[in-house]
Amino acid sequence: MSATSVLIERNTAPEPMIRLKGVRKAYRSGGRESIAISNVTMDVAEGDLVSLVGPSGCGKSTLMRILADLHQADEGEVRIGNSASAFVAGRDIGMVFQQALLLKWRTVLQNVMLPAEILGLPRRESEVRARDLLAMVGLAGSEDKYPYELSGGMQQRASIARALVHDPKLILMDEPFGALDALTREKMNLEMLRIWQQSRKTIIFVTHSIQEAVFLGSHCAVLTAGPARMADYFEIDLPFPRTLDVKTTEAFGVYTKRIYRLLGMD
Ligand SMILES: Nc1ncnc2c1ncn2[C@@H]1O[C@H](COP(=O)(O)OP(=O)(O)O)[C@@H](O)[C@H]1O
Ligand SMILES: [Mg+2]
């Protein structure tokens, strides 16, 4: 490739949706400072599904809070959105947590509509969208049920629909399947890939499961604790759509080994 074409390619490459550069955050308590994250540098393109993997306490939730604009970084650059579209955290982010956190006095449909209500979006359109999303996550027919009538996996699917209802640009998921049993979790992984491919959203997904990180991610960021830092960031070049078979391939093993090594577990 000639120097000119390299230049042109660089100039026309889309701006990343998220740019983190040298991000550091420490917590202070009792006069002592402990570093929660450091050295976090990554570019996330629109439509990427980035898995964030690392042991408990390595700063995954801290990084999510910085992305959600709930915490400020002490150092480094945090930029979300690009010149073509301004980014407003409250409107442009959908969040999913380890617990579904549905309001027990609201029906499934009313729960899913909550973010749209808070943002004051038109009611009728939001309801149509909420119903479509419930169908997409496999909950058609459960719209008028209450959370206690749903299994853990179904509740978590409702919370994913809720995170999408206001059509956010970025979905932040913090160990969303951590409370589910192993079989439900595998099913949810497959669902999640389907939902991602259908909704074409940019997703940052936190997990401490190395298998889950490789299976789901288009990219993977590995965080380590002691010292807290980002150890690696790479693309996972396994073709989509993925099925569970991919876990038995050699390439899958190469990626998981790479992460085990980074985490000092090889
Ligand atoms: N609000 C806080 N105040 C003080 N320390 C905190 C706070 N939140 C997290 N920490 C500390 O920062 C480190 C990273 O925490 P966290 O981001 O929750 O990690 P993870 O989500 O990977 O388990 C841990 O050592 C944790 O104890
Ligand atoms: Mg956490």
CSV table of C-alpha atoms and ligand atoms in Angstrom, one decimal:
chain,number,residue,atom,x,y,z
A,1,MET,CA,0.0,0.0,0.0
A,2,SER,CA,1.4,3.4,-0.9
A,3,ALA,CA,2.0,6.2,1.6
A,4,THR,CA,-0.8,8.2,0.1
A,5,SER,CA,-3.4,5.5,0.3
A,6,VAL,CA,-2.4,4.9,4.0
A,7,LEU,CA,-3.0,8.6,4.6
A,8,ILE,CA,-6.4,8.5,2.9
A,9,GLU,CA,-7.4,5.4,4.8
A,10,ARG,CA,-6.5,7.0,8.1
A,11,ASN,CA,-8.4,10.2,7.2
A,12,THR,CA,-11.6,8.3,6.2
A,13,ALA,CA,-11.5,5.8,9.1
A,14,PRO,CA,-14.6,6.5,11.3
A,15,GLU,CA,-14.0,8.3,14.5
A,16,PRO,CA,-14.3,5.9,17.5
A,17,MET,CA,-17.4,6.1,19.5
A,18,ILE,CA,-15.4,5.9,22.7
A,19,ARG,CA,-11.8,6.9,23.2
A,20,LEU,CA,-10.1,6.3,26.5
A,21,LYS,CA,-6.5,7.3,26.9
A,22,GLY,CA,-4.3,6.8,30.0
A,23,VAL,CA,-7.4,6.8,32.2
A,24,ARG,CA,-6.6,6.5,35.9
A,25,LYS,CA,-8.9,6.6,39.0
A,26,ALA,CA,-8.0,6.3,42.6
A,27,TYR,CA,-10.2,6.2,45.7
A,28,ARG,CA,-9.2,8.0,48.8
A,29,SER,CA,-10.3,7.0,52.3
A,30,GLY,CA,-8.7,7.8,55.6
A,31,GLY,CA,-5.9,9.7,54.0
A,32,ARG,CA,-4.9,6.6,51.9
A,33,GLU,CA,-5.1,6.4,48.2
A,34,SER,CA,-5.8,3.1,46.4
A,35,ILE,CA,-5.6,2.9,42.6
A,36,ALA,CA,-8.8,1.4,41.2
A,37,ILE,CA,-7.8,1.6,37.5
A,38,SER,CA,-4.8,2.9,35.6
A,39,ASN,CA,-3.4,2.7,32.1
A,40,VAL,CA,-6.8,2.3,30.5
A,41,THR,CA,-6.5,3.0,26.8
A,42,MET,CA,-8.9,1.9,24.2
A,43,ASP,CA,-10.9,3.0,21.2
A,44,VAL,CA,-14.3,1.5,20.7
A,45,ALA,CA,-16.0,1.7,17.3
A,46,GLU,CA,-19.7,2.1,16.9
A,47,GLY,CA,-21.3,-1.4,17.0
A,48,ASP,CA,-18.4,-3.1,18.9
A,49,LEU,CA,-19.2,-5.5,21.7
A,50,VAL,CA,-16.3,-5.1,24.1
A,51,SER,CA,-15.9,-7.6,26.9
A,52,LEU,CA,-14.2,-6.3,30.0
A,53,VAL,CA,-12.7,-9.2,31.9
A,54,GLY,CA,-10.6,-9.4,35.1
A,55,PRO,CA,-10.7,-10.6,38.7
A,56,SER,CA,-13.0,-9.1,41.3
A,57,GLY,CA,-11.7,-5.7,42.5
A,58,CYS,CA,-9.7,-4.9,39.3
A,59,GLY,CA,-11.8,-1.8,38.6
A,60,LYS,CA,-14.4,-3.0,36.1
A,61,SER,CA,-17.3,-1.3,37.8
A,62,THR,CA,-15.2,1.8,38.3
A,63,LEU,CA,-14.5,2.0,34.6
A,64,MET,CA,-18.3,1.5,33.9
A,65,ARG,CA,-19.1,4.3,36.3
A,66,ILE,CA,-16.6,6.6,34.5
A,67,LEU,CA,-18.2,5.7,31.1
A,68,ALA,CA,-21.7,6.4,32.6
A,69,ASP,CA,-20.4,9.8,33.8
A,70,LEU,CA,-21.1,8.9,37.4
A,71,HIS,CA,-17.4,9.2,38.3
A,72,GLN,CA,-14.7,11.5,37.0
A,73,ALA,CA,-11.3,10.1,36.0
A,74,ASP,CA,-8.4,11.6,37.9
A,75,GLU,CA,-6.2,11.5,34.8
A,76,GLY,CA,-6.5,10.7,31.1
A,77,GLU,CA,-8.9,11.4,28.3
A,78,VAL,CA,-12.5,10.1,28.3
A,79,ARG,CA,-14.4,10.9,25.2
A,80,ILE,CA,-17.7,9.4,24.1
A,81,GLY,CA,-19.6,10.3,21.0
A,82,ASN,CA,-18.0,12.0,18.0
A,83,SER,CA,-18.2,15.2,16.0
A,84,ALA,CA,-21.1,13.8,14.1
A,85,SER,CA,-23.3,13.1,17.2
A,86,ALA,CA,-23.0,14.7,20.6
A,87,PHE,CA,-23.4,12.3,23.5
A,88,VAL,CA,-25.5,12.9,26.6
A,89,ALA,CA,-25.0,10.2,29.3
A,90,GLY,CA,-28.5,10.3,30.7
A,91,ARG,CA,-30.1,9.9,27.3
A,92,ASP,CA,-27.6,7.9,25.3
A,93,ILE,CA,-26.7,5.1,27.8
A,94,GLY,CA,-28.7,2.0,28.8
A,95,MET,CA,-27.5,0.1,31.8
A,96,VAL,CA,-27.9,-3.6,32.9
A,97,PHE,CA,-26.7,-4.8,36.3
A,98,GLN,CA,-26.1,-8.1,38.0
A,99,GLN,CA,-29.6,-7.9,39.5
A,100,ALA,CA,-32.5,-7.1,37.2
A,101,LEU,CA,-33.8,-4.4,39.6
A,102,LEU,CA,-37.3,-4.5,38.3
A,103,LEU,CA,-39.9,-2.5,40.3
A,104,LYS,CA,-42.2,-5.2,41.8
A,105,TRP,CA,-45.3,-3.1,41.7
A,106,ARG,CA,-45.0,-2.5,38.0
A,107,THR,CA,-45.8,-5.0,35.2
A,108,VAL,CA,-43.1,-6.1,32.9
A,109,LEU,CA,-44.2,-3.7,30.2
A,110,GLN,CA,-44.4,-0.8,32.7
A,111,ASN,CA,-40.9,-1.6,33.9
A,112,VAL,CA,-39.5,-1.6,30.4
A,113,MET,CA,-41.2,1.7,29.7
A,114,LEU,CA,-39.7,3.4,32.8
A,115,PRO,CA,-36.6,5.0,31.2
A,116,ALA,CA,-38.8,6.4,28.4
A,117,GLU,CA,-41.1,7.9,31.0
A,118,ILE,CA,-38.3,9.4,32.9
A,119,LEU,CA,-36.9,11.0,29.8
A,120,GLY,CA,-40.4,12.3,28.9
A,121,LEU,CA,-40.6,10.4,25.5
A,122,PRO,CA,-43.9,10.2,23.7
A,123,ARG,CA,-45.9,7.5,25.5
A,124,ARG,CA,-47.6,5.7,22.6
A,125,GLU,CA,-44.3,5.3,20.6
A,126,SER,CA,-42.5,4.1,23.7
A,127,GLU,CA,-45.1,1.5,24.3
A,128,VAL,CA,-44.9,0.2,20.8
A,129,ARG,CA,-41.1,0.1,21.1
A,130,ALA,CA,-41.3,-1.6,24.5
A,131,ARG,CA,-43.6,-4.3,23.1
A,132,ASP,CA,-41.2,-4.9,20.2
A,133,LEU,CA,-38.2,-5.1,22.5
A,134,LEU,CA,-40.0,-7.6,24.8
A,135,ALA,CA,-40.7,-9.7,21.7
A,136,MET,CA,-37.1,-9.4,20.7
A,137,VAL,CA,-35.8,-10.7,24.1
A,138,GLY,CA,-38.3,-13.5,24.0
A,139,LEU,CA,-40.9,-12.2,26.4
A,140,ALA,CA,-43.9,-11.7,24.1
A,141,GLY,CA,-46.9,-12.7,26.2
A,142,SER,CA,-45.4,-11.6,29.5
A,143,GLU,CA,-46.1,-7.9,29.1
A,144,ASP,CA,-48.7,-7.8,31.8
A,145,LYS,CA,-47.0,-10.1,34.3
A,146,TYR,CA,-45.4,-8.9,37.4
A,147,PRO,CA,-41.6,-9.5,38.1
A,148,TYR,CA,-42.3,-12.2,40.7
A,149,GLU,CA,-44.0,-14.3,38.0
A,150,LEU,CA,-40.8,-14.4,35.9
A,151,SER,CA,-37.7,-16.6,36.3
A,152,GLY,CA,-34.3,-15.0,37.0
A,153,GLY,CA,-33.3,-15.3,33.3
A,154,MET,CA,-36.6,-13.8,32.2
A,155,GLN,CA,-36.2,-10.9,34.6
A,156,GLN,CA,-32.8,-10.2,33.3
A,157,ARG,CA,-34.1,-10.2,29.7
A,158,ALA,CA,-36.7,-7.7,30.8
A,159,SER,CA,-34.0,-5.5,32.2
A,160,ILE,CA,-32.1,-5.8,28.8
A,161,ALA,CA,-35.3,-4.6,27.0
A,162,ARG,CA,-35.6,-1.7,29.6
A,163,ALA,CA,-32.0,-0.7,28.8
A,164,LEU,CA,-32.8,-0.5,25.1
A,165,VAL,CA,-36.2,1.3,25.2
A,166,HIS,CA,-35.0,4.9,24.9
A,167,ASP,CA,-32.8,3.8,22.0
A,168,PRO,CA,-29.5,4.6,23.6
A,169,LYS,CA,-26.2,4.6,21.6
A,170,LEU,CA,-24.3,2.7,24.3
A,171,ILE,CA,-25.2,-0.2,26.5
A,172,LEU,CA,-23.2,-0.8,29.7
A,173,MET,CA,-23.7,-4.2,31.2
A,174,ASP,CA,-22.0,-4.9,34.6
A,175,GLU,CA,-21.9,-8.7,35.2
A,176,PRO,CA,-25.5,-9.1,33.9
A,177,PHE,CA,-25.5,-12.9,34.1
A,178,GLY,CA,-23.5,-13.3,37.3
A,179,ALA,CA,-26.5,-14.3,39.3
A,180,LEU,CA,-27.8,-16.9,36.9
A,181,ASP,CA,-27.2,-20.7,36.9
A,182,ALA,CA,-24.7,-22.1,34.4
A,183,LEU,CA,-27.3,-23.4,31.9
A,184,THR,CA,-29.4,-20.2,31.9
A,185,ARG,CA,-26.2,-18.2,31.5
A,186,GLU,CA,-25.2,-20.1,28.4
A,187,LYS,CA,-28.7,-19.5,26.9
A,188,MET,CA,-28.5,-15.8,27.8
A,189,ASN,CA,-25.1,-15.6,26.1
A,190,LEU,CA,-26.7,-16.9,22.9
A,191,GLU,CA,-29.6,-14.5,23.3
A,192,MET,CA,-27.2,-11.6,24.0
A,193,LEU,CA,-25.4,-12.2,20.7
A,194,ARG,CA,-28.7,-12.3,18.8
A,195,ILE,CA,-29.9,-9.1,20.5
A,196,TRP,CA,-26.6,-7.4,19.7
A,197,GLN,CA,-26.7,-8.4,16.1
A,198,GLN,CA,-30.3,-7.3,15.8
A,199,SER,CA,-30.0,-4.0,17.6
A,200,ARG,CA,-26.5,-3.1,16.3
A,201,LYS,CA,-25.7,-1.3,19.6
A,202,THR,CA,-22.3,-0.6,21.0
A,203,ILE,CA,-22.0,-2.7,24.1
A,204,ILE,CA,-19.5,-2.8,27.0
A,205,PHE,CA,-19.9,-6.0,28.9
A,206,VAL,CA,-18.3,-6.8,32.2
A,207,THR,CA,-17.6,-10.4,33.2
A,208,HIS,CA,-15.1,-12.3,35.3
A,209,SER,CA,-15.7,-15.3,33.2
A,210,ILE,CA,-12.9,-15.7,30.6
A,211,GLN,CA,-15.0,-18.1,28.5
A,212,GLU,CA,-17.8,-15.6,28.4
A,213,ALA,CA,-15.5,-12.7,27.5
A,214,VAL,CA,-14.1,-14.6,24.5
A,215,PHE,CA,-17.4,-16.1,23.4
A,216,LEU,CA,-19.3,-12.7,23.4
A,217,GLY,CA,-16.7,-10.1,22.6
A,218,SER,CA,-15.8,-8.6,19.2
A,219,HIS,CA,-13.0,-7.1,21.3
A,220,CYS,CA,-11.7,-7.8,24.8
A,221,ALA,CA,-10.1,-5.6,27.4
A,222,VAL,CA,-8.2,-7.4,30.2
A,223,LEU,CA,-7.9,-5.7,33.5
A,224,THR,CA,-5.6,-6.9,36.3
A,225,ALA,CA,-5.7,-6.1,40.1
A,226,GLY,CA,-2.5,-5.5,42.1
A,227,PRO,CA,-1.4,-3.4,40.4
A,228,ALA,CA,-4.7,-2.2,38.9
A,229,ARG,CA,-4.2,-1.6,35.3
A,230,MET,CA,-5.3,-2.5,31.8
A,231,ALA,CA,-3.1,-5.4,30.7
A,232,ASP,CA,-4.3,-5.9,27.1
A,233,TYR,CA,-6.9,-4.9,24.5
A,234,PHE,CA,-7.4,-6.9,21.4
A,235,GLU,CA,-9.9,-7.9,18.7
A,236,ILE,CA,-11.5,-11.4,19.0
A,237,ASP,CA,-11.3,-12.6,15.4
A,238,LEU,CA,-13.9,-15.4,15.6
A,239,PRO,CA,-16.7,-15.1,13.0
A,240,PHE,CA,-20.3,-14.0,13.9
A,241,PRO,CA,-22.9,-15.4,14.3
A,242,ARG,CA,-21.3,-17.6,16.9
A,243,THR,CA,-22.7,-20.8,18.3
A,244,LEU,CA,-21.6,-22.8,21.3
A,245,ASP,CA,-19.4,-25.0,19.0
A,246,VAL,CA,-16.9,-22.1,18.7
A,247,LYS,CA,-15.8,-22.9,22.3
A,248,THR,CA,-14.3,-26.2,21.1
A,249,THR,CA,-12.2,-24.6,18.4
A,250,GLU,CA,-8.4,-24.1,18.7
A,251,ALA,CA,-8.7,-20.4,18.1
A,252,PHE,CA,-11.1,-20.1,21.0
A,253,GLY,CA,-8.5,-21.9,23.2
A,254,VAL,CA,-5.7,-19.5,22.0
A,255,TYR,CA,-7.8,-16.5,23.2
A,256,THR,CA,-8.7,-18.0,26.5
A,257,LYS,CA,-5.0,-19.0,27.1
A,258,ARG,CA,-3.9,-15.5,26.3
A,259,ILE,CA,-6.2,-14.1,29.0
A,260,TYR,CA,-5.3,-16.7,31.6
A,261,ARG,CA,-1.6,-15.8,31.0
A,262,LEU,CA,-2.3,-12.1,31.4
A,263,LEU,CA,-4.1,-12.8,34.7
A,264,GLY,CA,-1.2,-15.0,35.9
A,265,MET,CA,-3.3,-18.1,35.9
A,266,ASP,CA,-1.4,-20.2,33.3
B,1,LIG,N1,-16.7,4.0,46.3
B,1,LIG,C1,-15.5,3.4,46.6
B,1,LIG,N2,-14.7,3.9,47.5
B,1,LIG,C2,-13.5,3.4,47.8
B,1,LIG,N3,-13.0,2.3,47.2
B,1,LIG,C3,-13.7,1.8,46.2
B,1,LIG,C4,-15.0,2.3,45.8
B,1,LIG,N4,-15.5,1.6,44.8
B,1,LIG,C5,-14.6,0.6,44.5
B,1,LIG,N5,-13.5,0.7,45.4
B,1,LIG,C6,-12.3,-0.1,45.3
B,1,LIG,O1,-11.7,0.1,44.0
B,1,LIG,C7,-11.3,-1.2,43.5
B,1,LIG,C8,-12.0,-1.5,42.2
B,1,LIG,O2,-13.4,-1.8,42.5
B,1,LIG,P1,-14.5,-2.1,41.4
B,1,LIG,O3,-14.4,-1.1,40.3
B,1,LIG,O4,-15.8,-2.3,42.1
B,1,LIG,O5,-13.9,-3.5,40.9
B,1,LIG,P2,-14.6,-4.7,40.1
B,1,LIG,O6,-15.9,-4.2,39.6
B,1,LIG,O7,-13.7,-5.1,39.1
B,1,LIG,O8,-14.8,-5.8,41.2
B,1,LIG,C9,-11.5,-2.2,44.6
B,1,LIG,O9,-10.3,-2.3,45.4
B,1,LIG,C10,-12.6,-1.6,45.5
B,1,LIG,O10,-12.5,-2.0,46.8
B,2,MG,MG,-17.9,-4.9,39.8
